[in-house]
CSV table of C-alpha atoms and ligand atoms in Angstrom, one decimal:
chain,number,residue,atom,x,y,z
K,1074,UNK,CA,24.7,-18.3,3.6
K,1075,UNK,CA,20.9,-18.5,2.4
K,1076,UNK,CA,19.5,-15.8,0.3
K,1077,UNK,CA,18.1,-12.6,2.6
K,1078,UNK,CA,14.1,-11.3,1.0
K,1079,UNK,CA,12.3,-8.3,1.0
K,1080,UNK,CA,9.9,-9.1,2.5
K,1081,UNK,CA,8.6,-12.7,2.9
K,1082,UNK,CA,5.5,-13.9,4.2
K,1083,UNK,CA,5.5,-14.5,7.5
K,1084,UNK,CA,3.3,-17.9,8.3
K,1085,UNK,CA,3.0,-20.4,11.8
K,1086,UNK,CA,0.7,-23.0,12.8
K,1087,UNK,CA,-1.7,-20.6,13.4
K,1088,UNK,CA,-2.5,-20.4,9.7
K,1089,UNK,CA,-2.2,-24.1,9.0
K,1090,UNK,CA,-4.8,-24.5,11.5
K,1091,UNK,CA,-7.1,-22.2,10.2
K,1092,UNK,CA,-6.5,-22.8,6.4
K,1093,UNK,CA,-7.4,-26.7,7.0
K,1094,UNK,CA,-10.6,-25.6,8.9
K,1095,UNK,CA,-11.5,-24.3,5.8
K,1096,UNK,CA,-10.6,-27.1,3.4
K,1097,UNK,CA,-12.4,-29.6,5.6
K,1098,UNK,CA,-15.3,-27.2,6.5
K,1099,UNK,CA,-16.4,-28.4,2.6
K,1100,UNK,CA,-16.4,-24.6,2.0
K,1101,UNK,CA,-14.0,-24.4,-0.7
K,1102,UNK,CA,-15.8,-23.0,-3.5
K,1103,UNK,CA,-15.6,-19.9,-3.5
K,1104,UNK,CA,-17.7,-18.1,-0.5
K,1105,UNK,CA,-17.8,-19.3,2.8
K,1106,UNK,CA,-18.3,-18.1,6.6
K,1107,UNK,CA,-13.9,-17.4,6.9
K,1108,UNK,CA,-15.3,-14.3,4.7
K,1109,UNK,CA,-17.7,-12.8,6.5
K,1110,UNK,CA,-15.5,-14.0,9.7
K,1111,UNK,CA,-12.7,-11.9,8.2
K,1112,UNK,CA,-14.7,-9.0,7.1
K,1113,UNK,CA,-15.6,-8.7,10.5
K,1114,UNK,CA,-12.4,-8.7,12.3
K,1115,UNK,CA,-11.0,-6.7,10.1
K,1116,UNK,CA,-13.7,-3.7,10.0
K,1117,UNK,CA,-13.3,-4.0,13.9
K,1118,UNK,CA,-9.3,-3.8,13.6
K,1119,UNK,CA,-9.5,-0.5,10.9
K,1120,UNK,CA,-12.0,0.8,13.2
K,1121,UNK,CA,-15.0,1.1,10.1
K,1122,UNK,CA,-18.8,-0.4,10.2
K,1123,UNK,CA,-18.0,-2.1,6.6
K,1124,UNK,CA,-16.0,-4.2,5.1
K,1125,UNK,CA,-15.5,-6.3,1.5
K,1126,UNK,CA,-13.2,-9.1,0.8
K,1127,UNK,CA,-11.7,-9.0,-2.2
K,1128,UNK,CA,-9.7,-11.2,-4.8
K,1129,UNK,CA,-7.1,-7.7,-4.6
K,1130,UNK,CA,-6.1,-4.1,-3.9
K,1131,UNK,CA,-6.6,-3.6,-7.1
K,1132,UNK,CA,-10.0,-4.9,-7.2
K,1133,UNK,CA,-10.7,-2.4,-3.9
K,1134,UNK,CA,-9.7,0.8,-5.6
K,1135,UNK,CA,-11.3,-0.3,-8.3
K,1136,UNK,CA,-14.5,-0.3,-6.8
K,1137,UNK,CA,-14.4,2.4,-4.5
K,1138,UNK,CA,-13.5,4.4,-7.5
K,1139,UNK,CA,-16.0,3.8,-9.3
K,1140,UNK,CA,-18.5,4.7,-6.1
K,1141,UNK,CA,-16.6,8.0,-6.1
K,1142,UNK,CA,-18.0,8.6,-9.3
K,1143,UNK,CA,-14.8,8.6,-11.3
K,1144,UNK,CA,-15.4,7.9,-14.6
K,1145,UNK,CA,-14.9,9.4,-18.5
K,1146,UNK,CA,-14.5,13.2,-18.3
K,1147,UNK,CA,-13.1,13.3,-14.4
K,1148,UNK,CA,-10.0,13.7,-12.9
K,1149,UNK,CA,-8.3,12.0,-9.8
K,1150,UNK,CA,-5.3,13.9,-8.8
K,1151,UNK,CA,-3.2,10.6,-7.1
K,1152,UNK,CA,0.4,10.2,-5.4
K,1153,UNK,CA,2.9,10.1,-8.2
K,1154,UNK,CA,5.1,8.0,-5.5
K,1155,UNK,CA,3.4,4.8,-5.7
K,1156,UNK,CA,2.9,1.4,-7.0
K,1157,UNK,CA,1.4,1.3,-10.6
K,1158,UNK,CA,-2.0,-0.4,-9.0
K,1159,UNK,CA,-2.9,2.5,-7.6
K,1160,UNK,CA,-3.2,4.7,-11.1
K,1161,UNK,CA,-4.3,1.5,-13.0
K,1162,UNK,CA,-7.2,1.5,-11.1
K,1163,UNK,CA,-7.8,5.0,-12.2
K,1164,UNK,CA,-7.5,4.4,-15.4
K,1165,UNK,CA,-9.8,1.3,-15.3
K,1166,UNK,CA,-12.9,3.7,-14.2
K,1167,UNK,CA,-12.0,5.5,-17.9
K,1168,UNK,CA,-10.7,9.1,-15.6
K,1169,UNK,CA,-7.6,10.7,-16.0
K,1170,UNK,CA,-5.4,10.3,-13.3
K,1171,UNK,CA,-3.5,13.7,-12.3
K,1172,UNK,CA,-0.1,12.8,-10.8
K,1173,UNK,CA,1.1,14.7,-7.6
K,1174,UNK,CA,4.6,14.6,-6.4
K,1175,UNK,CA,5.4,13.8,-2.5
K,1176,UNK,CA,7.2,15.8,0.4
K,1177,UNK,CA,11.0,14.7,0.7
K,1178,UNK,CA,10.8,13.9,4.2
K,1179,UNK,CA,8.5,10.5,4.3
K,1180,UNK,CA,8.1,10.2,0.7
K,1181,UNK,CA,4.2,10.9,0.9
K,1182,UNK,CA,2.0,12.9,-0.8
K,1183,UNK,CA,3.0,16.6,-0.7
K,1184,UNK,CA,-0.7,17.6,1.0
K,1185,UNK,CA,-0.1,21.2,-0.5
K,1186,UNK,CA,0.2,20.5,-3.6
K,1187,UNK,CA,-2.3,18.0,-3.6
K,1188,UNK,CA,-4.9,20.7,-2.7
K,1189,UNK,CA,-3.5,23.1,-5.1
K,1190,UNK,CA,-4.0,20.3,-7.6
K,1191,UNK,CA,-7.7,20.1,-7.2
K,1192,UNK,CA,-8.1,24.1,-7.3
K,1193,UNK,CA,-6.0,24.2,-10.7
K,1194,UNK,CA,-8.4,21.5,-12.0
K,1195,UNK,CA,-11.7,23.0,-10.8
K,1196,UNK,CA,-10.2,26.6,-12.0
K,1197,UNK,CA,-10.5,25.3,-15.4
K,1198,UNK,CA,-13.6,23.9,-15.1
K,1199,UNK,CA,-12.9,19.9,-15.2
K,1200,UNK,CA,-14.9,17.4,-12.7
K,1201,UNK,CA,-12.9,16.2,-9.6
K,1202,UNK,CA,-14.7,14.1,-7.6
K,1203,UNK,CA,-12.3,12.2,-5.4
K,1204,UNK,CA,-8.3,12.4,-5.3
K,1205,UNK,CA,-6.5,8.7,-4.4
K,1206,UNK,CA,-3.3,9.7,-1.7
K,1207,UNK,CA,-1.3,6.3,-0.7
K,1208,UNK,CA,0.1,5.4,2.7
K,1209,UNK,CA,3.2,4.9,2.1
K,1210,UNK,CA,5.6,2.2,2.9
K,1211,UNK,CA,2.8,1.6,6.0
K,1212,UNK,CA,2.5,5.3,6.7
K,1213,UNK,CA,-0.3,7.3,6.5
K,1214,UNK,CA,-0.5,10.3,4.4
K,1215,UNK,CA,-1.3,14.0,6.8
K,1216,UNK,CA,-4.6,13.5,7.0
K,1217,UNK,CA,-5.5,15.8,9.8
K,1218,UNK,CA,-4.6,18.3,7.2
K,1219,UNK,CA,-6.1,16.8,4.0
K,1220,UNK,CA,-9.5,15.9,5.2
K,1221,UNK,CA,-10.8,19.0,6.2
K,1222,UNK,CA,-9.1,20.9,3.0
K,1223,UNK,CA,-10.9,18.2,0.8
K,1224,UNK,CA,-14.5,18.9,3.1
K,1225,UNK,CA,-14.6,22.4,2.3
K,1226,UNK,CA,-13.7,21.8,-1.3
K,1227,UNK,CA,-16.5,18.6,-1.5
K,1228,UNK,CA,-13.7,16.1,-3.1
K,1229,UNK,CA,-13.8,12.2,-1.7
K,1230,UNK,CA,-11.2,11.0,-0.5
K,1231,UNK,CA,-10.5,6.9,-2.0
K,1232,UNK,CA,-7.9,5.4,1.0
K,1233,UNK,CA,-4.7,3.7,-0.7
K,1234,UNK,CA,-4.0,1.9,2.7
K,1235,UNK,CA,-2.9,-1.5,0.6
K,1236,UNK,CA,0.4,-0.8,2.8
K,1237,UNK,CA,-0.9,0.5,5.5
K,1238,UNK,CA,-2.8,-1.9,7.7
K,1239,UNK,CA,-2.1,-1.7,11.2
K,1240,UNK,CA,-1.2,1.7,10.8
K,1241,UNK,CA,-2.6,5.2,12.2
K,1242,UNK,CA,-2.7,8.5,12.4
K,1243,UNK,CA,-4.2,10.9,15.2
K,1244,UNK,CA,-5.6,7.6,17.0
K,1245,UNK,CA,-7.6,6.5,14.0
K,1246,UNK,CA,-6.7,3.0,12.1
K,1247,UNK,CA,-4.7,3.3,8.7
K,1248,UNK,CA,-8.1,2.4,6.1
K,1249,UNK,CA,-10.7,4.7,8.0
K,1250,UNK,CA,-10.3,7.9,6.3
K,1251,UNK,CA,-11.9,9.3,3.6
K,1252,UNK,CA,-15.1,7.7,2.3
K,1253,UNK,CA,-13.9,4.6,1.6
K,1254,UNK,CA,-10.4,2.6,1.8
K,1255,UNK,CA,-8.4,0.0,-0.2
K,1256,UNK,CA,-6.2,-2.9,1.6
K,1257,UNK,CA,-4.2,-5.5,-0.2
K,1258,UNK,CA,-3.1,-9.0,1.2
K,1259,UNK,CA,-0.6,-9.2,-1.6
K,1260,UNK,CA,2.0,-11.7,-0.8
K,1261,UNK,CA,4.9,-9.5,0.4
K,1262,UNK,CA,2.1,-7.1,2.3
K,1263,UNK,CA,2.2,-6.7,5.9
K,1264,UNK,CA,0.1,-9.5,6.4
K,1265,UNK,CA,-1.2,-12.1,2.9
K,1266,UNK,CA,-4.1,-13.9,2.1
K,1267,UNK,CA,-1.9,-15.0,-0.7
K,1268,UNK,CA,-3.6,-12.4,-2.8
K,1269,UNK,CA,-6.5,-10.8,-2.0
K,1270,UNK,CA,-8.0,-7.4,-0.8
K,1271,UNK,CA,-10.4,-5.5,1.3
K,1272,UNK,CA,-12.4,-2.4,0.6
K,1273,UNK,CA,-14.0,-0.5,3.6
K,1274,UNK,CA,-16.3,2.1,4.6
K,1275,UNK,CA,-18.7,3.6,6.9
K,1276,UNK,CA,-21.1,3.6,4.5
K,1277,UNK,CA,-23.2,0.5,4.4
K,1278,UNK,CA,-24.8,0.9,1.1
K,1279,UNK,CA,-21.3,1.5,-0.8
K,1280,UNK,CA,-20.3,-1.9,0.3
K,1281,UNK,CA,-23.6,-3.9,-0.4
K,1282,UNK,CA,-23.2,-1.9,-3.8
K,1283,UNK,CA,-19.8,-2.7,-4.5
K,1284,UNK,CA,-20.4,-6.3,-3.3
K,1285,UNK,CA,-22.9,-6.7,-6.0
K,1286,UNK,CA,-20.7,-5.5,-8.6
K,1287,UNK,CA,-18.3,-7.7,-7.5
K,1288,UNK,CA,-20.5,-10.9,-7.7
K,1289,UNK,CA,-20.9,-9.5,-11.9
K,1290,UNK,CA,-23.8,-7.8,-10.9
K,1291,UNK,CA,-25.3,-11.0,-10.4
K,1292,UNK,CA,-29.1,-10.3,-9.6
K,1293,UNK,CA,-31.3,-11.8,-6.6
K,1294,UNK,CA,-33.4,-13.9,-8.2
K,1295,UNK,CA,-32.8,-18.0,-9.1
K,1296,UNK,CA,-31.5,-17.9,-12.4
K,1297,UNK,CA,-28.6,-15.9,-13.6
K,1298,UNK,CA,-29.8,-12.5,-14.2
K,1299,UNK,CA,-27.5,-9.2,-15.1
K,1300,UNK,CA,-28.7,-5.9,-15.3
K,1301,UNK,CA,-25.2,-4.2,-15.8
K,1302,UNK,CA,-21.8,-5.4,-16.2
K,1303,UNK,CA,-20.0,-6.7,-12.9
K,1304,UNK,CA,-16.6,-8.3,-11.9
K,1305,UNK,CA,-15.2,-11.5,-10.5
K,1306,UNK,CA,-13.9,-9.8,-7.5
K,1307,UNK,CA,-14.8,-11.6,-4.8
K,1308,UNK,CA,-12.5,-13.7,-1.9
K,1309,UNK,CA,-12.5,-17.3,-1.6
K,1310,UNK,CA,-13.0,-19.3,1.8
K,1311,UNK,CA,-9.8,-20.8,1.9
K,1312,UNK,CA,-7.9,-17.3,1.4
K,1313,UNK,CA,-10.3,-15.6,4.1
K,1314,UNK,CA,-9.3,-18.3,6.5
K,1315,UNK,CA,-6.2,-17.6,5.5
K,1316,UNK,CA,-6.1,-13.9,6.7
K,1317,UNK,CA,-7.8,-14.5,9.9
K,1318,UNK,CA,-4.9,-16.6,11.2
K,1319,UNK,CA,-2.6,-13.8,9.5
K,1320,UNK,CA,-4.9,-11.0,11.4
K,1321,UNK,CA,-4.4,-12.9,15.1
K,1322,UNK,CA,-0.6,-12.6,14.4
K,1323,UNK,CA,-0.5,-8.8,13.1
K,1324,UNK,CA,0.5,-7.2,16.3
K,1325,UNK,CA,3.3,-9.4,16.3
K,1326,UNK,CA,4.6,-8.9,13.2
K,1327,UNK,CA,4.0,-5.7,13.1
K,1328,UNK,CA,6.4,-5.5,16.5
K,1329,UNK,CA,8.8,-7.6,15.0
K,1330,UNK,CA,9.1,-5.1,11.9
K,1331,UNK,CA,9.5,-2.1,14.3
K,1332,UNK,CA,12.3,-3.9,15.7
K,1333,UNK,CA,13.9,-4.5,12.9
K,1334,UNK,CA,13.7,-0.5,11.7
K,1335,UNK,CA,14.9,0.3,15.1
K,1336,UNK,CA,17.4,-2.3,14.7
K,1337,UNK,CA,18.7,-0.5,11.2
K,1338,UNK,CA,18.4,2.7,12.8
K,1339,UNK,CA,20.7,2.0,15.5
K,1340,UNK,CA,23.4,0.9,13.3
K,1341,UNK,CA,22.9,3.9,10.4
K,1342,UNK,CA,21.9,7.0,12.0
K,1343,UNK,CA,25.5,7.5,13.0
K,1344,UNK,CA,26.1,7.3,9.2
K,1345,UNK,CA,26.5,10.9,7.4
K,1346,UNK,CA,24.2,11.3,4.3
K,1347,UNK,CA,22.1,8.1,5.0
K,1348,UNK,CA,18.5,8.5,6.7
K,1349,UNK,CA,15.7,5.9,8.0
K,1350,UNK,CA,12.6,7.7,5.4
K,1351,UNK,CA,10.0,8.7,7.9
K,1352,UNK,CA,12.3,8.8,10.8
K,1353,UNK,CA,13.8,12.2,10.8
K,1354,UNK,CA,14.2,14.0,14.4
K,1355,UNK,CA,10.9,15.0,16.0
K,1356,UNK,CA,9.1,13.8,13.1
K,1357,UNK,CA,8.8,9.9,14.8
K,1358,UNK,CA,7.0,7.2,13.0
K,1359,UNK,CA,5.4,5.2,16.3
K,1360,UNK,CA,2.1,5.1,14.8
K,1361,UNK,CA,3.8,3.5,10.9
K,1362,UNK,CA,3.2,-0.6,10.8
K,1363,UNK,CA,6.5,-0.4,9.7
K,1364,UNK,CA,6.0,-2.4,6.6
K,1365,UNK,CA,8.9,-2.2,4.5
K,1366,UNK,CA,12.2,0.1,6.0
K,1367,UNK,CA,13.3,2.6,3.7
K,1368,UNK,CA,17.1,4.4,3.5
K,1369,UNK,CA,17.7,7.2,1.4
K,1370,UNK,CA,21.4,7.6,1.1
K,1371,UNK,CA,21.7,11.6,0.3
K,1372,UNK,CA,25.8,12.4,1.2
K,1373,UNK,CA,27.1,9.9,-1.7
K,1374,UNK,CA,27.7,9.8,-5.7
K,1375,UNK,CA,26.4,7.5,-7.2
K,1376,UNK,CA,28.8,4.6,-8.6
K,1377,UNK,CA,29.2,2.9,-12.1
K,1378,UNK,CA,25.9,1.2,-12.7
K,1379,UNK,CA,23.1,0.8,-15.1
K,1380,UNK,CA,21.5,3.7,-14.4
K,1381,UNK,CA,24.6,5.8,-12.9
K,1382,UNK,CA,22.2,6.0,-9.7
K,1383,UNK,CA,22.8,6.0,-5.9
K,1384,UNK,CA,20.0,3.5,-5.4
K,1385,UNK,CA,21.1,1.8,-8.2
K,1386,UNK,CA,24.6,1.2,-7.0
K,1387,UNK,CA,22.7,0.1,-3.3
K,1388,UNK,CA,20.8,-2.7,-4.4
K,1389,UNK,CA,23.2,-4.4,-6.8
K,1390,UNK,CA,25.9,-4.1,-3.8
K,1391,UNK,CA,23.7,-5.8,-1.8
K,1392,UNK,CA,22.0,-8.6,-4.1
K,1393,UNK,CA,25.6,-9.1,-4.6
K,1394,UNK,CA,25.6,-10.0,-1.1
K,1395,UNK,CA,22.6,-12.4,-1.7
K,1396,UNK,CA,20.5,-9.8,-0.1
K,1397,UNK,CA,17.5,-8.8,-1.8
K,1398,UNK,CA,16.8,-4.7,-1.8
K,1399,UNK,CA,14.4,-2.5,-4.1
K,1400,UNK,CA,14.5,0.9,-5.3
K,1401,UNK,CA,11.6,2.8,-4.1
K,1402,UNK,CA,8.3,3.4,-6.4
K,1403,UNK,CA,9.5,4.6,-9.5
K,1404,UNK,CA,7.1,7.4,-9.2
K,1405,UNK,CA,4.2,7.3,-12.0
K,1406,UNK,CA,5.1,10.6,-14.0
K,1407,UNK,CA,8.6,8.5,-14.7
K,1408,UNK,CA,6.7,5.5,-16.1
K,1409,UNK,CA,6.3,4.9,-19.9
K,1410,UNK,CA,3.0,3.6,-19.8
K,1411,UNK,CA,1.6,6.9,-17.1
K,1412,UNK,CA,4.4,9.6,-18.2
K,1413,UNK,CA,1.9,11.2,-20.5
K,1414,UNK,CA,-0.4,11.7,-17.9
K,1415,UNK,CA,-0.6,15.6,-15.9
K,1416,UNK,CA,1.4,15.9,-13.1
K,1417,UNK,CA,2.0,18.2,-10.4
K,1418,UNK,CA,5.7,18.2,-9.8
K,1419,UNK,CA,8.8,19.4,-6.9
K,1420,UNK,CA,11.3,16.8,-7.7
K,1421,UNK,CA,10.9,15.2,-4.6
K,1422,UNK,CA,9.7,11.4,-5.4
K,1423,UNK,CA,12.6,11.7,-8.3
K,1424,UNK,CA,15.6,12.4,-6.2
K,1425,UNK,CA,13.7,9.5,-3.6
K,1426,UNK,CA,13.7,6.8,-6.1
K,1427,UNK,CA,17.7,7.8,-6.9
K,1428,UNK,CA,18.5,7.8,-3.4
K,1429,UNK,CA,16.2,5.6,-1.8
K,1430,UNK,CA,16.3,1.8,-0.6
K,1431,UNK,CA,14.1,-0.3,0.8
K,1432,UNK,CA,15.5,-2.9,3.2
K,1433,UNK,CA,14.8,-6.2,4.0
K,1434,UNK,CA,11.8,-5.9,6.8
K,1435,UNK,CA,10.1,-8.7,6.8
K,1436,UNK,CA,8.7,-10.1,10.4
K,1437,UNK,CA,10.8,-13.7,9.9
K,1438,UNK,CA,14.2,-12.1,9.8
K,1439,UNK,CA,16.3,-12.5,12.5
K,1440,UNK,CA,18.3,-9.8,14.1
K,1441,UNK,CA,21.5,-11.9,12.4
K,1442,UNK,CA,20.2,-11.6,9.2
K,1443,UNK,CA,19.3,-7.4,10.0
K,1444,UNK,CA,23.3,-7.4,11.1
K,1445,UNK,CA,24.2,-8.9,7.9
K,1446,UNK,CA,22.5,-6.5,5.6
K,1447,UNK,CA,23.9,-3.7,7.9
K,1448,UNK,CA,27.3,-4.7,7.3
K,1449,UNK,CA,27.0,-5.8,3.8
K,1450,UNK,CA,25.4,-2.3,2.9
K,1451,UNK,CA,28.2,-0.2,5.2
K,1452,UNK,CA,30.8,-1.8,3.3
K,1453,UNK,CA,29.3,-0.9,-0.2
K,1454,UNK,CA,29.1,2.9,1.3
K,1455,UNK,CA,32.6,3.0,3.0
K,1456,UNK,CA,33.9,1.7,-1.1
K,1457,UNK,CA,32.1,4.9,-2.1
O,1719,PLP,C1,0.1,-3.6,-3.3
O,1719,PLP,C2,-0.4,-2.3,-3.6
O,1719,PLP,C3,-1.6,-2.2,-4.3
O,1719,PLP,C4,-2.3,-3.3,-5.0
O,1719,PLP,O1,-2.7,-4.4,-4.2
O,1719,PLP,P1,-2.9,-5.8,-4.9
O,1719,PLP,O2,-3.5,-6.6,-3.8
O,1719,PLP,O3,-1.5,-6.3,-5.3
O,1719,PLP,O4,-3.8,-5.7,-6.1
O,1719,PLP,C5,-2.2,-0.9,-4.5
O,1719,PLP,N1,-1.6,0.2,-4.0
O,1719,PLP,C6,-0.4,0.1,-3.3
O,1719,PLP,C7,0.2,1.4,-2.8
O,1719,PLP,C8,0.2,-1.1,-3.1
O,1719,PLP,O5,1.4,-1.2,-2.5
């Protein structure tokens, strides 16, 4: 039996096709018409006027950040449930990230406290100019409650979508809230470019800005001339050809992951004590690109394993099976390098990343392999 991934990338003829276009187009280094192709679609895809390729998420909150005006002396309250990108990228503008804990239910942000964040901040005088919330595991964060909380109160909002793409909420694209939005293409993403990223906006003069910084600041005139310090963050031809074969084939993965999470579902939501995160009774997840399909195993101890924890015991059960599984986020406030930062804090992300599991979702699986990680996974609970 051959080895069961996360989430692998997902890639056809399609791709070939276009990533050879590129190669013999003679547009290899490093700009090239696949970028602006793929700018294009995507913008028209999210449902936004602007768009940036990037060499990375990363780079895209990066950027929008530092349009936000974050900086020295600010603060960015930030989902504490998250991957370590998200804060880094705080931290790279020189602000002080503000870590906020999520709602137990689909493991994002808690909204609430998120607001309350801001107020505590501004009530002792400290500058908040934008606040980072993450759609998580390809769901987006309440927004229909955040956005006009975050109006009255004049804080940006910067769009983790880097899991998200494909995604919506209240008939608007995952990556069009807020002022601006961050996308990755990371390998095990929804759909790759390899590596890469895209940040987008409305606002046509925060991407021509950030696409100068980008190109290090690099000035308009024939030699090389540099007013201020600028990044190598731009996307090369060959990986924006790349994504546009990826982008043609989205719906279809993105179908293909739904059916595996209904799949799971079918087979687990008999279980007692083990939930699909996101899917609880009326609270559906049809408009979620179903990235990656998260269990969080509440009615069992925890067996004998390195850290004595319920996810722990989860995912050695099944890489024992030859089936990779990861533990959710370890949220931020519970990482060395970020634990000193301020956090706002229920409990809630902890108790997901001791409980919770992510299954393998990605869009190549077959409903044989879904089957065998079902019954690999039942066994380990039925041993409990
Ligand atoms: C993947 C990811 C990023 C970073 O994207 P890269 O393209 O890997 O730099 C940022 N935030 C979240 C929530 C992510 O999952």
């Amino acid at each position: 039996m051959s080895r069961i991934h996360l989430s692998k990338a997902d890639v056809t003829e399609v791709e070939e096709a276009y990533v050879l276009d590129a190669l013999r187009s003679g547009w290899i280094a490093p700009l090239g018409p696949h970028v602006e192709a793929f700018e294009g679609a995507i913008a028209e895809r999210v449902g936004v006027s602007g768009a940036l390729a990037l060499s990375s998420g990363t780079a895209a909150l990066h950027l929008a950040l530092l349009d936000a005006g974050a900086g020295p002396g600010t603060y960015v309250p930030v989902s504490t449930l998250t991957f370590a990108a998200t804060v880094n990228a705080i931290l790279y503008t020189g602000a002080e990230p503000v870590l906020v804990d999520s709602q137990s239910g689909d493991g994002n942000v808690d909204v609430d406290l998120l607001v309350e964040a801001v107020d505590v901040l501004r009530g002792e005088g400290k500058t908040v100019p934008a606040v980072v919330p993450v759609d998580l595991f390809g769901r987006c964060v309440d927004y229909t409650t955040l956005e006009p909380a975050l109006g009255e109160r004049e804080v940006l909002i910067v769009e983790d979508a880097a899991e998200a793409l494909g995604a919506s909420h209240a008939g608007r694209g995952a990556g069009s809230f807020g002022r601006s939005a961050a996308l990755s293409f990371n390998g095990n993403k929804i759909m790759t470019t390899s590596g890469g990223g895209m940040l987008l906006s409305d606002d046509e003069e925060l991407i021509a800005r950030a696409r100068y910084l980008a190109t290090q600041a690099r000035q308009p005139v024939p030699w090389y001339e540099h007013l201020e310090v600028g990044y190598n963050y731009r996307m090369s031809n060959i990986l924006a050809a790349l994504g546009r074969g990826q982008l043609e084939r989205l719906d279809e993965m993105i179908a293909r992951r739904r059916a595996i999470r209904d799949l799971y579902e079918k087979h687990l939501s008999g279980v007692a004590g083990v939930r699909v995160l996101g899917r609880t009774g009326s609270d559906r997840d049809d408009d979620d690109n179903c990235w990656l399909t998260t269990i969080v195993v509440e009615g069992f101890e925890p067996g004998p394993t390195a850290n004595g924890t319920v996810s722990d015991g989860v995912v050695a059960a099944l890489n024992t099976a030859d089936i990779e599984a990861r533990h959710v986020w370890k949220p931020m406030h519970l990482q060395p390098v970020h634990g000193e930062q301020r956090a706002f804090l229920t409990g809630a992300s902890e108790r997901l990343f001791e409980r919770g599991v992510t299954l393998p979702s990605g869009a190549g699986l077959s409903d044989d392999d879904v089957l065998r990680v079902i019954d690999a996974l039942l066994a380990h609970l039925e041993d409990r």
